[in-house]
GROMACS .gro file of C-alpha atoms in nm:
model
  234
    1UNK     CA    1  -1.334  -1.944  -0.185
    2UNK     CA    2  -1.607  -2.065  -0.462
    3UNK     CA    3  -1.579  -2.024  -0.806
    4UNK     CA    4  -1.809  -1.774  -0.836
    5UNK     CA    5  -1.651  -1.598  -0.547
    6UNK     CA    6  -1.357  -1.557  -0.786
    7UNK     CA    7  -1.514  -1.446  -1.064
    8UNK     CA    8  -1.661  -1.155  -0.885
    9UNK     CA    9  -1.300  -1.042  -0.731
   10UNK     CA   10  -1.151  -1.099  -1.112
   11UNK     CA   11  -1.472  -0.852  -1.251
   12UNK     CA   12  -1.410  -0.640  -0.962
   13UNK     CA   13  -1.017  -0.604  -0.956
   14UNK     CA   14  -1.054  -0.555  -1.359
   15UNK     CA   15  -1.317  -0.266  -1.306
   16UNK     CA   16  -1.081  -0.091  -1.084
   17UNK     CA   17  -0.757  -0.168  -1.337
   18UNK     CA   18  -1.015   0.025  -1.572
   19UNK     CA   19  -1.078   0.293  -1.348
   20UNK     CA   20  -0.717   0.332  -1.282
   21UNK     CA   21  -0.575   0.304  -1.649
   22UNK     CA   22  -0.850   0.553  -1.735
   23UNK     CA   23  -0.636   0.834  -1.554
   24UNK     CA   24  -0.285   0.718  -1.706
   25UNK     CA   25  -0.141   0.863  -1.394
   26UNK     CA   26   0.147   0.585  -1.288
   27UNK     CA   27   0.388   0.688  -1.588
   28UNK     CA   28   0.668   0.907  -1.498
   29UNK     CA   29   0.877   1.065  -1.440
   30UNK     CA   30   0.693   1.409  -1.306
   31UNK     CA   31   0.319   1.255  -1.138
   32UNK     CA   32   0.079   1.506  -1.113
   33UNK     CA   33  -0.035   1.430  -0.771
   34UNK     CA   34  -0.453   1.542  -0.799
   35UNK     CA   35  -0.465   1.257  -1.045
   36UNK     CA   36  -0.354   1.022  -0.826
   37UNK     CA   37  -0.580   1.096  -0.558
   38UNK     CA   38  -0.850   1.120  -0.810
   39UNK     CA   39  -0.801   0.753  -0.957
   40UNK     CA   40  -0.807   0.662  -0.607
   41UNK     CA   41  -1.141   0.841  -0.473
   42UNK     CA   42  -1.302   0.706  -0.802
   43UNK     CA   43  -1.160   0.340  -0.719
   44UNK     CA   44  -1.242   0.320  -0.344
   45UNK     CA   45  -1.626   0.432  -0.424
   46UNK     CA   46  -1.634   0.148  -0.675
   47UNK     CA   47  -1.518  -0.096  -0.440
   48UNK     CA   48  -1.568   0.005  -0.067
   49UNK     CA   49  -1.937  -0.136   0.040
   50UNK     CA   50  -1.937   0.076   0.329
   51UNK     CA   51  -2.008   0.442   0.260
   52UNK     CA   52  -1.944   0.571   0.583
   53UNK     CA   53  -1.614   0.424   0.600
   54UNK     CA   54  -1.556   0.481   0.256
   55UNK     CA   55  -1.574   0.857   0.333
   56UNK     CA   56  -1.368   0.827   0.645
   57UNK     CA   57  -1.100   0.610   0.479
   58UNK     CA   58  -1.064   0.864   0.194
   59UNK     CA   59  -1.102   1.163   0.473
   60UNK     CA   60  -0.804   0.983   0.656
   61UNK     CA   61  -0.543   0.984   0.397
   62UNK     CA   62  -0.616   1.367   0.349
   63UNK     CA   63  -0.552   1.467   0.705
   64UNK     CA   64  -0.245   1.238   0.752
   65UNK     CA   65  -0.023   1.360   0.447
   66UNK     CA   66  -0.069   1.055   0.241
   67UNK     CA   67  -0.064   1.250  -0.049
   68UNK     CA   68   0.196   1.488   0.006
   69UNK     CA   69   0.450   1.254   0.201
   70UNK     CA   70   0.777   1.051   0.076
   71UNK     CA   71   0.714   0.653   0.016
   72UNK     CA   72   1.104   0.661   0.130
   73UNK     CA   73   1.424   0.883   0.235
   74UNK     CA   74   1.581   0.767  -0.029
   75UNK     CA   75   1.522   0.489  -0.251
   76UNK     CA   76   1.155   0.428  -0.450
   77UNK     CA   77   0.914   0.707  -0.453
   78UNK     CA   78   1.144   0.957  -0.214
   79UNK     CA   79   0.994   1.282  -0.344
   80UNK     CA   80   0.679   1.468  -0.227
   81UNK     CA   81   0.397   1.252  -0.293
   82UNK     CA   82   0.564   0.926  -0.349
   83UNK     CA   83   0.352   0.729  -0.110
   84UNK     CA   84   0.018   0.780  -0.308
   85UNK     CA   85   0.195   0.715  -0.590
   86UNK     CA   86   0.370   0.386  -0.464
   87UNK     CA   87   0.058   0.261  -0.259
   88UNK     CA   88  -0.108   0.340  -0.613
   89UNK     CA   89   0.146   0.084  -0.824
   90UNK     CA   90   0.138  -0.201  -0.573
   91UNK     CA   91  -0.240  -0.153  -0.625
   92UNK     CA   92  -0.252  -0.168  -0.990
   93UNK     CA   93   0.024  -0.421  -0.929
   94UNK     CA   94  -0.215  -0.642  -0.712
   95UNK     CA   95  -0.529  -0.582  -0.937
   96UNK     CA   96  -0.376  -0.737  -1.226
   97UNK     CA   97  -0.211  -1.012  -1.050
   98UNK     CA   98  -0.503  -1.154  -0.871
   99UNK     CA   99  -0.690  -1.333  -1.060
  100UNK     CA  100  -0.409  -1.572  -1.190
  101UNK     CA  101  -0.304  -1.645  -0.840
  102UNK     CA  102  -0.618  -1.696  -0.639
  103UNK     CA  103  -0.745  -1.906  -0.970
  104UNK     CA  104  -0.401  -2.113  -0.882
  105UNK     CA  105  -0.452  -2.121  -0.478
  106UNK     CA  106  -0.805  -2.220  -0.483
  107UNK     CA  107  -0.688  -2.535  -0.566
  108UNK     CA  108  -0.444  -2.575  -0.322
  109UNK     CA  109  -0.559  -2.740   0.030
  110UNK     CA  110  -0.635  -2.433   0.175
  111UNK     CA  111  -0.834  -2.324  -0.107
  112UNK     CA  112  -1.178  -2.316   0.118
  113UNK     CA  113  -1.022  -2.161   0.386
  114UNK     CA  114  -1.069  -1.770   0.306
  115UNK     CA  115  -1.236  -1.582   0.079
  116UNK     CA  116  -1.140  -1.223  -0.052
  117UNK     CA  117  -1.316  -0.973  -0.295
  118UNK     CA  118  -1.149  -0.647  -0.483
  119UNK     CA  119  -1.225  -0.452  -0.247
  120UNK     CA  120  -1.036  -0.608   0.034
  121UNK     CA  121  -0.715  -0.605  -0.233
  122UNK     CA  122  -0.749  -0.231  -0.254
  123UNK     CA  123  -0.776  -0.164   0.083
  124UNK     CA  124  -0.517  -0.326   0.183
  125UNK     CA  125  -0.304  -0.245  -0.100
  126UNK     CA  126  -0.365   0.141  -0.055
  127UNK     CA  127  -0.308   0.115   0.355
  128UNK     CA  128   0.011  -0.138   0.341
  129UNK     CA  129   0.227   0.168   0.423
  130UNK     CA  130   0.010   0.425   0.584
  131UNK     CA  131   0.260   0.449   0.868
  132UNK     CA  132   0.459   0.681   0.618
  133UNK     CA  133   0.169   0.930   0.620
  134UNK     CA  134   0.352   1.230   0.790
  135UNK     CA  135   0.629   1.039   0.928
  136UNK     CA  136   0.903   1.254   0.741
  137UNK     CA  137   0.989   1.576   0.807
  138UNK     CA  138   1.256   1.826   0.548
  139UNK     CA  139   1.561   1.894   0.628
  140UNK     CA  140   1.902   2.086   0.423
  141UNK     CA  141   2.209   1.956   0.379
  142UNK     CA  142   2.500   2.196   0.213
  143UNK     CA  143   2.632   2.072  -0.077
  144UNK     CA  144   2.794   2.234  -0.449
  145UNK     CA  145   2.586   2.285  -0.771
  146UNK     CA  146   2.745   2.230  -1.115
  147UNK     CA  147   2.968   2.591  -1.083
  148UNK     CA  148   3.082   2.482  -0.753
  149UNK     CA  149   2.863   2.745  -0.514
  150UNK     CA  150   2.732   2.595  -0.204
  151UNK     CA  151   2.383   2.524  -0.158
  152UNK     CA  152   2.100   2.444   0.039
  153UNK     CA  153   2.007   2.076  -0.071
  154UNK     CA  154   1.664   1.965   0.070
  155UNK     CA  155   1.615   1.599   0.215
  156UNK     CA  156   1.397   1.367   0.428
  157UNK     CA  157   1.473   1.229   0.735
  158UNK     CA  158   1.221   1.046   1.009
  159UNK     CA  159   1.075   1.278   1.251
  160UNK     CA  160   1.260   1.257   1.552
  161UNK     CA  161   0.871   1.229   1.778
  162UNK     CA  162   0.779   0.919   1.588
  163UNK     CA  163   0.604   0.653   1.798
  164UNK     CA  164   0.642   0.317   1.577
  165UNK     CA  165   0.493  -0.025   1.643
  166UNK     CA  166   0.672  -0.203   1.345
  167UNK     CA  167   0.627  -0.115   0.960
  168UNK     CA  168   0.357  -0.347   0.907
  169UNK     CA  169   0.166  -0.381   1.249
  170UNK     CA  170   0.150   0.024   1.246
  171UNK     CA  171  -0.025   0.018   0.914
  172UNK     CA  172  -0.241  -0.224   0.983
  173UNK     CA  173  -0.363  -0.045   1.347
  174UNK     CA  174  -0.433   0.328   1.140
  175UNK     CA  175  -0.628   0.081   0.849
  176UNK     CA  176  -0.823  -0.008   1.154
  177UNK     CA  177  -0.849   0.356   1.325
  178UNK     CA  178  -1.029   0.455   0.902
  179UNK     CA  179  -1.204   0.141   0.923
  180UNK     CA  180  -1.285  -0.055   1.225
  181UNK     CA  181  -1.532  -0.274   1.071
  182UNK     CA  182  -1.176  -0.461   0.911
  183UNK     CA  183  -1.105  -0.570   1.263
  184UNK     CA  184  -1.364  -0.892   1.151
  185UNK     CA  185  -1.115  -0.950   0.837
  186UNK     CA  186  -0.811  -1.108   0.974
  187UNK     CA  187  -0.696  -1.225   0.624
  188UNK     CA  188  -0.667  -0.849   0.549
  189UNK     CA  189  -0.510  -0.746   0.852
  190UNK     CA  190  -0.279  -1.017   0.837
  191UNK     CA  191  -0.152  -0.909   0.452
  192UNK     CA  192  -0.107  -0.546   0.557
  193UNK     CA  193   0.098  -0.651   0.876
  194UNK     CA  194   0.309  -0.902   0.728
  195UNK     CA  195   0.367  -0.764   0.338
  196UNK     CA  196   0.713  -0.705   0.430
  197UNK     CA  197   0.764  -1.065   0.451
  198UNK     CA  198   1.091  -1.188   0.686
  199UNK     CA  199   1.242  -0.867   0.722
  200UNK     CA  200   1.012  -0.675   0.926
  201UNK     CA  201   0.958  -0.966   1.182
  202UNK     CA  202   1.088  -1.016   1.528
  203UNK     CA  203   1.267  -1.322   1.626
  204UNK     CA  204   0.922  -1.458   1.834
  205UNK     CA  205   0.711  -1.406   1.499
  206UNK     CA  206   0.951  -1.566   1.234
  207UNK     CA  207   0.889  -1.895   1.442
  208UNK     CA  208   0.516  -1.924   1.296
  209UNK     CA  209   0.574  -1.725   0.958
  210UNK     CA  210   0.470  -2.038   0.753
  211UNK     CA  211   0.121  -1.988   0.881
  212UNK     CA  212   0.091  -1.680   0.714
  213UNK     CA  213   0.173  -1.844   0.362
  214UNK     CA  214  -0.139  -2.018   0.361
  215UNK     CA  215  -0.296  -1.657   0.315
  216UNK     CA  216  -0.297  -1.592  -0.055
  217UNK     CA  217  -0.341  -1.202   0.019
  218UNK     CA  218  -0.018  -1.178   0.215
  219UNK     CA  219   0.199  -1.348  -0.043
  220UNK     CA  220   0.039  -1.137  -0.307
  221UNK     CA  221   0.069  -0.785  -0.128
  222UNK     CA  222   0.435  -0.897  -0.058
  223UNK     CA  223   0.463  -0.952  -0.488
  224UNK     CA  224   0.268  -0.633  -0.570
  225UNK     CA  225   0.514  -0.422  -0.307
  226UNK     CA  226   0.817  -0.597  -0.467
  227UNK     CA  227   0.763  -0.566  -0.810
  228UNK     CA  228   0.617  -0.198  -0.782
  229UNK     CA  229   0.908  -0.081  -0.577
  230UNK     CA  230   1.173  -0.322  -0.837
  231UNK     CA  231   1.048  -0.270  -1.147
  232UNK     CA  232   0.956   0.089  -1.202
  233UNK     CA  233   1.136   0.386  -1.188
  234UNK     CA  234   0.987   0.617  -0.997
   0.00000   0.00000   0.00000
């Protein structure tokens, strides 16, 4: 990655911080969902060079729940749109986070090795979980209000039809089923399949992990998912 390489991801990743602080939409506790999706629309035409599978990307999300599905059962974003919410903090997460750490790793010995631009932060940012999209289903559980009356409490639980590759490798197979023209950007595929870090590996894969490090996009996903998911309460 060049210098000026880097410069144009830090102008791009601080357009779309613009775009996205524009809408205010990340401060809860009550998101108002069509604001979400709007800050994302407006972000991935900013960024995505591809028109067609900009459209088809965006088109995705709405048929596959994205923006009406859980980011959890129960811990971080585990209420009705959660997962656009969530996929929208590790973004903004990423976005401001980049430009300090690829600055740092294009020093490093593998500094020549890849090169990334804004764009391929958001999309991977925005896909890392998109095997939540419609994988939760509502279901009741009886349990007392404050006057001690049984109630019908909703909650989510996985649906029980769920075909699952792995948390990461899913994602990273419906990124490629919006856009198959990221099948010739490994480093991106890599970040979204591996952003979970050690705990979404089988024994087999944690024998070449280190590899991965090298990539400054999987190490930075992995931050942007941690600190968005730690930090905020949402």
């Amino acid at each position: 990655m060049t210098l000026e390489e880097l410069e144009t991801l830090t102008s791009g990743s601080q357009e779309l911080v613009a775009i996205l602080e524009k809408y205010n939409c990340l401060t809860g506790p009550e998101f108002n969902i069509d604001q979400i999706k709007a800050a994302i629309t407006e972000m991935a035409g900013a960024c995505i060079q591809n028109n067609e599978e900009c459209a088809v990307f965006l088109q995705w999300m709405e048929e596959h729940e994205f923006y009406t599905s859980p980011a959890s059962t129960k811990f971080h974003g585990n209420f009705k749109g959660g997962l656009a919410v969530h996929s929208l903090m590790v973004t903004y997460q990423a976005l401001k986070l980049a430009p300090a750490i690829f600055a740092d790793w294009i020093k490093s010995k593998t500094g020549n090795k890849f090169t990334f631009t804004a764009e391929d932060i958001f999309v991977s940012c925005i896909s890392h979980d998109f095997c939540k999209a419609g994988f939760y289903s509502t279901s009741y559980k009886n349990t007392k209000d404050v006057f001690g009356n049984w109630t019908k409490t909703p909650y989510y639980t996985v649906k029980t039809d769920v075909r699952n590759l792995g948390h990461g490798n899913e994602s990273m197979l419906l990124l490629l089923e919006a856009m198959p023209s990221y099948i010739k950007k490994r480093p991106v595929l890599e970040a979204v399949s591996r952003h979970m870090g050690f705990s979404d590996l089988t024994d087999t894969e944690k024998m070449n992990y280190s590899n991965f490090l090298s990539n400054p996009l999987v190490l930075l996903i992995q931050l942007a998912d941690q600190s968005a998911s730690g930090w905020y309460d949402y």
